[in-house]
């Protein structure tokens, strides 16, 4: 939120063509940034399309990803497998990744401000799909049917041998809301800075707060 407020102050002197023009009914944009969730900070990216249905009101849809949303959901099983392999004479290091794709649809309302920048608020609902995976890096010892070097990824070999089974993907209802600003860069192009609060109803519910920066085009 501090980054968002600071950007609003800095961009207050932007030229007047930030406003949505009457003939600009559609916008497309892409943003990237970071999201803070219970497990820590993850990168995030999102693309969005909007259609203006009333002055300053858009119907929007988006598709995005959290790069590593909740690795702790499978880290205990990875640690157990690492210990089991160690007891059999094979040393590996196991790490967890839990990317989550999401898509939502909703509305976005823009508030003209001194004809220079346009703050906005939005809300949407949709779903998220988290696909946790484990990766095992070889350290030492004997791996049946393979002769890896230290540092090699031996996950495929362990999966083929049945030593480990990747956890299943999980789908969940998602709700998001937030605010941001648009500021002009050139005719039809604008800078987008936003804050997003996302709640995903997985078996272990997750709430993530995101700050994003990107570019939008209107036509």
Short mmCIF file of C-alpha atoms in Angstrom, two decimals:
data_model
loop_
_atom_site.label_atom_id
_atom_site.label_comp_id
_atom_site.label_asym_id
_atom_site.label_seq_id
_atom_site.Cartn_x
_atom_site.Cartn_y
_atom_site.Cartn_z
CA UNK A 1 0.00 0.00 0.00
CA UNK A 2 2.87 2.44 0.71
CA UNK A 3 4.16 1.94 -2.84
CA UNK A 4 0.68 2.61 -4.22
CA UNK A 5 0.22 5.82 -2.21
CA UNK A 6 3.68 7.08 -3.12
CA UNK A 7 3.00 6.49 -6.81
CA UNK A 8 -0.24 8.48 -6.60
CA UNK A 9 1.66 11.48 -5.28
CA UNK A 10 4.45 11.26 -7.85
CA UNK A 11 2.10 10.82 -10.80
CA UNK A 12 -0.27 13.61 -9.85
CA UNK A 13 1.48 15.91 -12.34
CA UNK A 14 0.88 13.57 -15.32
CA UNK A 15 -0.63 15.06 -18.50
CA UNK A 16 -4.35 15.15 -19.13
CA UNK A 17 -4.65 12.35 -21.70
CA UNK A 18 -4.86 9.73 -18.90
CA UNK A 19 -8.62 9.96 -18.98
CA UNK A 20 -10.67 7.30 -20.73
CA UNK A 21 -11.98 8.87 -23.92
CA UNK A 22 -15.58 8.24 -25.07
CA UNK A 23 -14.39 6.16 -28.01
CA UNK A 24 -12.06 4.03 -25.86
CA UNK A 25 -14.33 1.18 -24.85
CA UNK A 26 -11.79 -1.66 -24.50
CA UNK A 27 -8.55 -1.98 -22.62
CA UNK A 28 -6.00 -4.75 -22.34
CA UNK A 29 -3.14 -4.83 -19.90
CA UNK A 30 -0.48 -6.88 -18.23
CA UNK A 31 1.04 -6.49 -14.79
CA UNK A 32 3.64 -8.18 -12.63
CA UNK A 33 4.76 -7.80 -9.06
CA UNK A 34 4.82 -9.62 -5.77
CA UNK A 35 2.31 -11.25 -3.47
CA UNK A 36 2.60 -11.74 0.28
CA UNK A 37 0.98 -14.95 1.56
CA UNK A 38 1.32 -16.97 4.80
CA UNK A 39 4.40 -18.79 3.44
CA UNK A 40 6.17 -15.59 2.43
CA UNK A 41 6.58 -13.54 -0.74
CA UNK A 42 5.91 -14.88 -4.23
CA UNK A 43 6.14 -13.35 -7.68
CA UNK A 44 2.87 -12.84 -9.53
CA UNK A 45 1.80 -11.93 -13.08
CA UNK A 46 -1.61 -11.20 -14.60
CA UNK A 47 -3.24 -10.21 -17.88
CA UNK A 48 -6.58 -8.41 -17.98
CA UNK A 49 -9.22 -7.36 -20.51
CA UNK A 50 -11.96 -4.85 -19.81
CA UNK A 51 -15.01 -3.49 -21.65
CA UNK A 52 -16.61 -0.18 -20.69
CA UNK A 53 -20.35 -0.57 -20.09
CA UNK A 54 -20.99 2.86 -18.51
CA UNK A 55 -18.97 6.03 -17.88
CA UNK A 56 -15.88 4.91 -15.92
CA UNK A 57 -17.35 1.43 -15.30
CA UNK A 58 -15.75 -1.65 -16.89
CA UNK A 59 -16.60 -5.32 -16.90
CA UNK A 60 -13.26 -7.13 -16.58
CA UNK A 61 -11.77 -10.60 -16.83
CA UNK A 62 -8.26 -11.71 -16.04
CA UNK A 63 -5.87 -14.64 -15.99
CA UNK A 64 -2.82 -14.79 -13.74
CA UNK A 65 -0.44 -16.83 -11.66
CA UNK A 66 1.15 -16.82 -8.24
CA UNK A 67 4.59 -18.37 -8.79
CA UNK A 68 4.92 -20.11 -5.40
CA UNK A 69 1.85 -19.64 -3.27
CA UNK A 70 1.98 -22.24 -0.46
CA UNK A 71 4.99 -24.61 -0.62
CA UNK A 72 4.52 -25.54 3.04
CA UNK A 73 1.47 -27.61 2.01
CA UNK A 74 3.78 -30.36 0.68
CA UNK A 75 7.14 -29.67 2.33
CA UNK A 76 6.50 -32.17 5.20
CA UNK A 77 5.97 -35.03 2.71
CA UNK A 78 9.14 -34.01 0.89
CA UNK A 79 11.11 -33.98 4.15
CA UNK A 80 9.78 -37.46 5.00
CA UNK A 81 10.88 -38.77 1.60
CA UNK A 82 14.30 -37.17 1.93
CA UNK A 83 14.77 -38.90 5.30
CA UNK A 84 13.59 -42.25 3.90
CA UNK A 85 16.06 -42.03 1.02
CA UNK A 86 18.85 -41.03 3.40
CA UNK A 87 18.20 -44.13 5.48
CA UNK A 88 18.57 -46.21 2.31
CA UNK A 89 21.91 -44.57 1.48
CA UNK A 90 20.79 -41.90 -1.00
CA UNK A 91 21.26 -38.22 -0.15
CA UNK A 92 19.00 -35.72 -1.89
CA UNK A 93 17.71 -32.24 -1.16
CA UNK A 94 13.98 -31.79 -1.61
CA UNK A 95 12.29 -28.46 -2.34
CA UNK A 96 8.64 -27.57 -2.86
CA UNK A 97 6.98 -25.37 -5.45
CA UNK A 98 3.29 -24.50 -5.36
CA UNK A 99 2.32 -22.32 -8.34
CA UNK A 100 -1.33 -21.35 -8.62
CA UNK A 101 -3.13 -20.18 -11.76
CA UNK A 102 -6.25 -18.06 -11.28
CA UNK A 103 -8.96 -16.42 -13.31
CA UNK A 104 -11.64 -14.00 -12.14
CA UNK A 105 -14.36 -11.85 -13.63
CA UNK A 106 -15.88 -8.73 -12.13
CA UNK A 107 -16.18 -4.96 -12.36
CA UNK A 108 -13.76 -2.05 -12.19
CA UNK A 109 -14.77 1.56 -11.50
CA UNK A 110 -12.42 4.42 -12.36
CA UNK A 111 -12.58 7.79 -10.57
CA UNK A 112 -11.33 10.77 -12.64
CA UNK A 113 -9.00 12.88 -10.53
CA UNK A 114 -8.11 16.40 -11.75
CA UNK A 115 -8.05 15.05 -15.31
CA UNK A 116 -4.56 13.67 -14.71
CA UNK A 117 -4.68 10.28 -13.06
CA UNK A 118 -7.55 7.86 -12.58
CA UNK A 119 -7.76 5.91 -9.32
CA UNK A 120 -9.89 2.80 -9.51
CA UNK A 121 -11.47 0.13 -7.35
CA UNK A 122 -12.42 -3.38 -8.42
CA UNK A 123 -13.84 -6.67 -7.26
CA UNK A 124 -14.21 -10.09 -8.85
CA UNK A 125 -14.86 -13.78 -8.29
CA UNK A 126 -13.52 -16.88 -10.00
CA UNK A 127 -11.35 -19.85 -9.19
CA UNK A 128 -7.73 -20.78 -8.57
CA UNK A 129 -5.86 -24.00 -9.31
CA UNK A 130 -2.78 -24.82 -7.26
CA UNK A 131 -0.38 -27.45 -8.63
CA UNK A 132 2.22 -28.32 -5.99
CA UNK A 133 5.34 -30.17 -7.10
CA UNK A 134 8.49 -31.49 -5.47
CA UNK A 135 12.01 -31.34 -6.84
CA UNK A 136 14.85 -33.52 -5.60
CA UNK A 137 18.49 -32.62 -6.18
CA UNK A 138 21.11 -35.38 -6.01
CA UNK A 139 23.81 -35.22 -3.37
CA UNK A 140 25.44 -38.63 -3.04
CA UNK A 141 24.73 -42.35 -2.86
CA UNK A 142 23.36 -44.96 -5.25
CA UNK A 143 20.29 -44.33 -7.38
CA UNK A 144 18.98 -47.44 -9.10
CA UNK A 145 19.34 -47.30 -12.88
CA UNK A 146 21.09 -43.94 -12.92
CA UNK A 147 24.49 -42.35 -12.28
CA UNK A 148 23.77 -38.68 -11.54
CA UNK A 149 26.27 -36.03 -10.64
CA UNK A 150 25.94 -33.89 -7.51
CA UNK A 151 23.46 -31.11 -8.18
CA UNK A 152 21.48 -33.01 -10.83
CA UNK A 153 17.70 -33.02 -10.71
CA UNK A 154 16.71 -36.63 -10.00
CA UNK A 155 12.98 -36.07 -9.57
CA UNK A 156 12.00 -37.95 -12.76
CA UNK A 157 14.03 -41.01 -11.67
CA UNK A 158 12.44 -41.06 -8.21
CA UNK A 159 8.96 -40.73 -9.71
CA UNK A 160 9.66 -43.54 -12.19
CA UNK A 161 10.88 -45.81 -9.39
CA UNK A 162 7.77 -45.07 -7.33
CA UNK A 163 9.78 -43.60 -4.49
CA UNK A 164 7.68 -40.45 -4.56
CA UNK A 165 4.28 -39.45 -5.97
CA UNK A 166 3.60 -35.83 -6.79
CA UNK A 167 0.65 -34.43 -4.79
CA UNK A 168 -2.62 -33.78 -6.63
CA UNK A 169 -3.67 -30.36 -7.90
CA UNK A 170 -6.36 -28.51 -6.01
CA UNK A 171 -9.11 -26.16 -7.24
CA UNK A 172 -10.76 -23.49 -5.13
CA UNK A 173 -13.23 -20.63 -5.26
CA UNK A 174 -11.47 -17.26 -5.34
CA UNK A 175 -12.57 -13.75 -4.38
CA UNK A 176 -10.49 -10.65 -5.06
CA UNK A 177 -10.82 -6.92 -4.47
CA UNK A 178 -8.51 -3.95 -4.49
CA UNK A 179 -7.61 -0.53 -5.80
CA UNK A 180 -5.03 1.19 -7.96
CA UNK A 181 -4.25 4.07 -10.29
CA UNK A 182 -3.86 4.65 -14.03
CA UNK A 183 -1.42 7.32 -15.22
CA UNK A 184 -0.60 8.32 -18.82
CA UNK A 185 2.52 7.30 -20.69
CA UNK A 186 1.43 8.10 -24.26
CA UNK A 187 -1.89 8.33 -26.15
CA UNK A 188 -3.83 5.11 -25.45
CA UNK A 189 -1.04 3.78 -23.19
CA UNK A 190 -1.05 4.04 -19.41
CA UNK A 191 0.88 2.92 -16.36
CA UNK A 192 -1.10 0.71 -13.98
CA UNK A 193 -0.17 0.36 -10.31
CA UNK A 194 -2.45 -1.72 -8.12
CA UNK A 195 -3.08 -3.43 -4.81
CA UNK A 196 -5.05 -6.69 -4.74
CA UNK A 197 -6.41 -8.78 -1.88
CA UNK A 198 -7.16 -12.37 -2.93
CA UNK A 199 -8.79 -15.10 -0.87
CA UNK A 200 -8.73 -18.71 -2.11
CA UNK A 201 -10.83 -21.37 -0.39
CA UNK A 202 -8.43 -24.33 -0.66
CA UNK A 203 -8.52 -27.09 1.97
CA UNK A 204 -6.11 -24.78 3.77
CA UNK A 205 -7.56 -21.34 2.85
CA UNK A 206 -5.03 -18.79 1.64
CA UNK A 207 -5.21 -15.00 1.61
CA UNK A 208 -2.61 -13.14 -0.45
CA UNK A 209 -1.92 -9.43 -0.78
CA UNK A 210 -0.38 -8.29 -4.08
CA UNK A 211 1.25 -5.13 -5.37
CA UNK A 212 1.56 -4.98 -9.16
CA UNK A 213 2.96 -2.68 -11.84
CA UNK A 214 2.23 -2.83 -15.55
CA UNK A 215 1.09 -1.29 -18.82
CA UNK A 216 -2.38 -0.96 -20.32
CA UNK A 217 -3.62 -0.08 -23.82
CA UNK A 218 -7.06 1.40 -24.59
CA UNK A 219 -8.90 1.54 -27.88
#
